[in-house]
PDB file of C-alpha atoms in Angstrom:
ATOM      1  CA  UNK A   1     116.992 -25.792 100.171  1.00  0.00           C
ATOM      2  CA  UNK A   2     117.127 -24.643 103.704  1.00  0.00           C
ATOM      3  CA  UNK A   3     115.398 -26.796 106.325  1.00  0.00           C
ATOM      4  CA  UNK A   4     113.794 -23.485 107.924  1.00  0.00           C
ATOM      5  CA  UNK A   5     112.335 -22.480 104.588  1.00  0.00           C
ATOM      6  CA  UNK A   6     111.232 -26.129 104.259  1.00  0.00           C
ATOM      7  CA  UNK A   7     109.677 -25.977 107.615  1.00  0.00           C
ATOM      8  CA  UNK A   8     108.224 -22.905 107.127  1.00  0.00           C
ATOM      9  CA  UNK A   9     106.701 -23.945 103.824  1.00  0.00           C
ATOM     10  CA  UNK A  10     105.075 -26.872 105.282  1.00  0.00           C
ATOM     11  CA  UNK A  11     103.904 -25.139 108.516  1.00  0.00           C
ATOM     12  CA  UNK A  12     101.935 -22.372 106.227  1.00  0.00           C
ATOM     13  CA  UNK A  13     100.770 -24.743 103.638  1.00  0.00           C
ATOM     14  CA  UNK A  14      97.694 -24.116 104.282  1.00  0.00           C
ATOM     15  CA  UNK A  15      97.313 -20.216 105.041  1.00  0.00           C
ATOM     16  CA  UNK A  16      97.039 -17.539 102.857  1.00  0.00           C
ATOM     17  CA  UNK A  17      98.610 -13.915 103.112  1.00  0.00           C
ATOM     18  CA  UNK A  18      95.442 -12.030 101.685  1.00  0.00           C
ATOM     19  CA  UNK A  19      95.321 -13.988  97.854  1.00  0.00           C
ATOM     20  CA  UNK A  20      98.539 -15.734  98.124  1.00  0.00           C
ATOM     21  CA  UNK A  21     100.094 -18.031  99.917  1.00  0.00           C
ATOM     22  CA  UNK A  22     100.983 -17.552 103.086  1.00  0.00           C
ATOM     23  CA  UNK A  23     105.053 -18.348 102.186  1.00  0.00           C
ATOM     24  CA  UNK A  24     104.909 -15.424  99.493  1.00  0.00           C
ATOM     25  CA  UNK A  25     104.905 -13.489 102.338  1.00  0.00           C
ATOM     26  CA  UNK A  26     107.675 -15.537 104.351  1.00  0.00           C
ATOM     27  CA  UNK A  27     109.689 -14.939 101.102  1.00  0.00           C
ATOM     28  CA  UNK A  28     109.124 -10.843 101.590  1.00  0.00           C
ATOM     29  CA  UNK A  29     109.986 -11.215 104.466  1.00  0.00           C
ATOM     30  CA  UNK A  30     113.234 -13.360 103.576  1.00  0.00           C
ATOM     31  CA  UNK A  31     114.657 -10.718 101.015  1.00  0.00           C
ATOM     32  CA  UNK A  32     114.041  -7.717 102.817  1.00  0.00           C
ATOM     33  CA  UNK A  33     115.972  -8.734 105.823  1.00  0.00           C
ATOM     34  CA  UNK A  34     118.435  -9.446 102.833  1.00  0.00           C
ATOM     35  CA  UNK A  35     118.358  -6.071 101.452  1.00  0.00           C
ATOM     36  CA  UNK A  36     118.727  -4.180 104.891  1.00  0.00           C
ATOM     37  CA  UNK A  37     121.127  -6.032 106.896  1.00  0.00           C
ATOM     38  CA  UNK A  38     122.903  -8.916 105.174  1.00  0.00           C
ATOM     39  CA  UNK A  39     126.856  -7.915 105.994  1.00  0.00           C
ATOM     40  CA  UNK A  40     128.321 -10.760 104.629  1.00  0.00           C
ATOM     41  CA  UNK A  41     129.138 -12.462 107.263  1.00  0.00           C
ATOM     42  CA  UNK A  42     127.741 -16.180 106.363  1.00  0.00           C
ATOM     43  CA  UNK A  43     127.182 -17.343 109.187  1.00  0.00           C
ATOM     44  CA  UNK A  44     124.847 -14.241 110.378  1.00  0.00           C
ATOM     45  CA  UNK A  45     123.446 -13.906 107.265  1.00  0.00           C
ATOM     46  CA  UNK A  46     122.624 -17.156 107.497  1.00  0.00           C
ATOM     47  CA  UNK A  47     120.581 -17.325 110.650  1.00  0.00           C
ATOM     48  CA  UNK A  48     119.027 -14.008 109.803  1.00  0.00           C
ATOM     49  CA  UNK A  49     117.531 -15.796 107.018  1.00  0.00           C
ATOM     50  CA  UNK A  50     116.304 -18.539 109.015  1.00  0.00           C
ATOM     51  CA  UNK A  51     114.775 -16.370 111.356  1.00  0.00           C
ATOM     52  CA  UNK A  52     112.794 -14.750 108.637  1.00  0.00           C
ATOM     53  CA  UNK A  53     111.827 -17.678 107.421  1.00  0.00           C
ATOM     54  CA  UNK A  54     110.640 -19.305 110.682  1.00  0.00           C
ATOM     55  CA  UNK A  55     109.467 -15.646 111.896  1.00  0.00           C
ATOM     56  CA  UNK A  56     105.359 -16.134 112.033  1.00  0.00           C
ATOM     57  CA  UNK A  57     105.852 -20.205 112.599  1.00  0.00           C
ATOM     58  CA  UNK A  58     105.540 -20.647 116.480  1.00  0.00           C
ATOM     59  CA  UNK A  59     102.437 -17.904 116.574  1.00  0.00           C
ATOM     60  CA  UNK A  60     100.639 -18.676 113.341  1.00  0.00           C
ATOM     61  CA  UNK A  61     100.645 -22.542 113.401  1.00  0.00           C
ATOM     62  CA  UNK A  62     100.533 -25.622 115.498  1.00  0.00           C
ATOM     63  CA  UNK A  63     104.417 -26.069 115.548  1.00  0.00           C
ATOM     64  CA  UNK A  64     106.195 -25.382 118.787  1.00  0.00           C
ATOM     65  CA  UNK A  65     110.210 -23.862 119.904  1.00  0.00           C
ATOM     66  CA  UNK A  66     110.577 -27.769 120.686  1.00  0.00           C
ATOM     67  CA  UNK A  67     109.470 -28.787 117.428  1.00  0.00           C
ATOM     68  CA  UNK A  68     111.517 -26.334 115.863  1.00  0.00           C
ATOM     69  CA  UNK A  69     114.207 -26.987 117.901  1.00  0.00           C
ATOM     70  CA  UNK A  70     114.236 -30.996 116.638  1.00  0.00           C
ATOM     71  CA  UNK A  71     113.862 -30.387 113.314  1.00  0.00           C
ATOM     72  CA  UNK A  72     116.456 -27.105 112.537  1.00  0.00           C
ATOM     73  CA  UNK A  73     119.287 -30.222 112.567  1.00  0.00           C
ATOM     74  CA  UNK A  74     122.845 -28.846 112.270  1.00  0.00           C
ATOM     75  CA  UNK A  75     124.067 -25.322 111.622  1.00  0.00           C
ATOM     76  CA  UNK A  76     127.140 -23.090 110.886  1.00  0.00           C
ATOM     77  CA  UNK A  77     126.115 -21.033 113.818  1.00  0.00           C
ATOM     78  CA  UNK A  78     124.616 -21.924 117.570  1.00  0.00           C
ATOM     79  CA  UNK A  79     121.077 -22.558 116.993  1.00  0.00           C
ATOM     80  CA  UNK A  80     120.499 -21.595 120.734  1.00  0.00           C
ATOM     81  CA  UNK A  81     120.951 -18.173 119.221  1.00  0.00           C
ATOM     82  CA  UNK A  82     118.028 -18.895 116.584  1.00  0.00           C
ATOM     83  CA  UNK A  83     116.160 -19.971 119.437  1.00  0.00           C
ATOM     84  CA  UNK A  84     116.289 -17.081 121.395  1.00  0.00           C
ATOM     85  CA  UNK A  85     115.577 -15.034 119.019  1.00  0.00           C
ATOM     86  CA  UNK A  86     112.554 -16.875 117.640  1.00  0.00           C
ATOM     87  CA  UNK A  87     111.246 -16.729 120.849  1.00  0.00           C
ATOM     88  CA  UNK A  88     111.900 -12.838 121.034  1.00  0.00           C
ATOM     89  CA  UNK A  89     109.524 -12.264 117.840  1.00  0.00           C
ATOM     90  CA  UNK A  90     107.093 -14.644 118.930  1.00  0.00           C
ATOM     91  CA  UNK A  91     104.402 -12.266 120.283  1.00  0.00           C
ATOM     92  CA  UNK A  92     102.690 -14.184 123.250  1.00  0.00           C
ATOM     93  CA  UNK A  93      99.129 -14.943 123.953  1.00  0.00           C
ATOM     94  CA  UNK A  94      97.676 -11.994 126.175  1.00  0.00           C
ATOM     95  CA  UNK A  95     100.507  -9.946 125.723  1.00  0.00           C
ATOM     96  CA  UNK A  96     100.499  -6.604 124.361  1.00  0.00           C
ATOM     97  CA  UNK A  97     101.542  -5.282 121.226  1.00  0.00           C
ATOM     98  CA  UNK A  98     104.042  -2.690 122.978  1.00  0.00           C
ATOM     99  CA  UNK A  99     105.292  -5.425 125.367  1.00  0.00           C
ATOM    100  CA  UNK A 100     105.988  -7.581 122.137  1.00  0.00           C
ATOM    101  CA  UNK A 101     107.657  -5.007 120.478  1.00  0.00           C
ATOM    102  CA  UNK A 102     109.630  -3.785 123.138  1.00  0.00           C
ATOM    103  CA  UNK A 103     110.727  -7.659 124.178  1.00  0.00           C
ATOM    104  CA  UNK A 104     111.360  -7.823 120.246  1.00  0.00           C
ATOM    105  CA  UNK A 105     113.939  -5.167 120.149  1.00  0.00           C
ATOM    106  CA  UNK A 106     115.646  -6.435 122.738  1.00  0.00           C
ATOM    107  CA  UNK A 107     116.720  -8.812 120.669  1.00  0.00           C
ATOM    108  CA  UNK A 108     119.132  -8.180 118.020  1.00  0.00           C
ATOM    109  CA  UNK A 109     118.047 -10.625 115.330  1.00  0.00           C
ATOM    110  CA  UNK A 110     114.522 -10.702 116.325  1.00  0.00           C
ATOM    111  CA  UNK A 111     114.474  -6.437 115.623  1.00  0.00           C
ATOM    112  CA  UNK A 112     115.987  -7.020 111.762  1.00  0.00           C
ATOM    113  CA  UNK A 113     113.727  -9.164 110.955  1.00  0.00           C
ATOM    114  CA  UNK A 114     111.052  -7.512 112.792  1.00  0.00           C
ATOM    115  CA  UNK A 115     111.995  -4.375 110.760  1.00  0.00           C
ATOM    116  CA  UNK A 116     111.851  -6.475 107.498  1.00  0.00           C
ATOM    117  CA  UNK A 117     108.469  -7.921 108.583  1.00  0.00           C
ATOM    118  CA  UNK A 118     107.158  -4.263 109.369  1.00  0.00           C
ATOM    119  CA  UNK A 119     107.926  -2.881 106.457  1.00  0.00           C
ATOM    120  CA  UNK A 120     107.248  -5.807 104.020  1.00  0.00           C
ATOM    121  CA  UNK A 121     103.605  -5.625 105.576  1.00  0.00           C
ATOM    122  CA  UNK A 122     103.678  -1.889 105.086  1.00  0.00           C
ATOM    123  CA  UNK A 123     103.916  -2.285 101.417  1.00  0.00           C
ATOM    124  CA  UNK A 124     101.611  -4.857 101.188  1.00  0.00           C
ATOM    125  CA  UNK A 125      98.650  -2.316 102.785  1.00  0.00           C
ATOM    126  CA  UNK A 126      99.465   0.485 100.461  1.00  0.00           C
ATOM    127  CA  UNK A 127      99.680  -1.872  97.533  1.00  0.00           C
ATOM    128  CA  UNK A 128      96.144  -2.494  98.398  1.00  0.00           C
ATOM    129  CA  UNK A 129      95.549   0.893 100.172  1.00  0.00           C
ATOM    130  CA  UNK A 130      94.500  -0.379 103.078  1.00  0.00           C
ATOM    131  CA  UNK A 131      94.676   2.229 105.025  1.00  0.00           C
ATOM    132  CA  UNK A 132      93.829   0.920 108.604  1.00  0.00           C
ATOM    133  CA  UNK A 133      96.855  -1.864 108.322  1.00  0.00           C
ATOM    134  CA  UNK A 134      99.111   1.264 106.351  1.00  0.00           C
ATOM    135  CA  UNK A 135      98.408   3.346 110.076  1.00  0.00           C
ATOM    136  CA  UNK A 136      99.310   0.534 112.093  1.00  0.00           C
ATOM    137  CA  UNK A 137     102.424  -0.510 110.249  1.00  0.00           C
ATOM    138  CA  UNK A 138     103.341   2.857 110.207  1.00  0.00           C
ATOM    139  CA  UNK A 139     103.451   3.426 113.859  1.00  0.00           C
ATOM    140  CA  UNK A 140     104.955  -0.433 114.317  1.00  0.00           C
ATOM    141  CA  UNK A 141     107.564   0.737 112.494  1.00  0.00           C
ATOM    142  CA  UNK A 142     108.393   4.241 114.082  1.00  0.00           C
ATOM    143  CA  UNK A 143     107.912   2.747 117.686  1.00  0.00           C
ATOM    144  CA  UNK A 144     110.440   0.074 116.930  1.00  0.00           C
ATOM    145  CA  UNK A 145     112.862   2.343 115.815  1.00  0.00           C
ATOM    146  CA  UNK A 146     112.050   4.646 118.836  1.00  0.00           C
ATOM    147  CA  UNK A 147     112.547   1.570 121.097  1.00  0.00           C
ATOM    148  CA  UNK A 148     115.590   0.797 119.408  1.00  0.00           C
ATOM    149  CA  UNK A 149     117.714   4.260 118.951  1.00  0.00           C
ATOM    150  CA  UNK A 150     119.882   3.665 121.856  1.00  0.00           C
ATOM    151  CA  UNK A 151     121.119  -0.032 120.323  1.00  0.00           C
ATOM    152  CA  UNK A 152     123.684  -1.374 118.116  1.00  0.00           C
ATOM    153  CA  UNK A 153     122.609  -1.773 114.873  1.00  0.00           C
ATOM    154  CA  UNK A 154     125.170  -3.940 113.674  1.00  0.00           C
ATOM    155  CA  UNK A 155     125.276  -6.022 116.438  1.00  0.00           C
TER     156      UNK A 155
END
């Protein structure tokens, strides 16, 4: 098993994502970034999944980049890269929702899995027709893509 997954399972152990556990959503999360942008090349693939695994860590617990940074151990790709772009979808304290999104897009990595978190959370609302969290995931989703027409998707 993957030591982000393992992280992330401990890290959430304790939260819940409405009824379920909290890594039910992690997983989503995990195989939608699979389904819209794994290319086959390992090594990306790879971190992509270990950025959606780690993706609501650093906000929604007590761990930390430094933490994270001890404990990812040894990759087949530079984990300075991981890094960055866990800090990219990291929204910060005070910060604004468009200034995280925007600083998120910027980002390569942080935008797929972004996009993946978006639109797993999307479902989620209309599977239980919430229809406040359906309107903001909605426009999430279109401003990212807005923010992000001018980029490389493949990058």
């Amino acid at each position: 098993m993957a030591m982000a997954y393992l992280i992330a399972s401990y890290a959430h152990k304790d939260q819940k994502y409405g009824e379920q556990d909290y890594i039910v959503h992690v997983n989503m999360v995990r195989n939608k970034t699979h389904e819209l942008f794994a290319c086959g090349d390992y090594k990306r693939d790879f971190m992509l999944d270990d950025l959606a695994c780690l993706h609501d860590v650093i906000e929604d617990t007590e761990l930390t980049i430094e933490d994270i940074r001890a404990k990812i151990g040894h990759k087949p790709y530079p984990v300075e890269q991981l890094i960055k772009a866990l800090e990219a979808i990291t929204k910060q304290d005070q910060e604004s929702r468009e200034d995280y999104i925007a600083r998120c897009v910027e980002n390569p990595l942080a935008r797929k899995v972004k996009i993946a978190d978006t639109l797993s959370n999307l479902e989620c609302s209309i599977k239980s027709n919430n229809q406040r969290r359906i309107s903001k995931y909605t426009n999430q989703i279109k401003r990212i893509y807005e923010l992000a027409i001018n980029s490389e998707w493949h990058d």
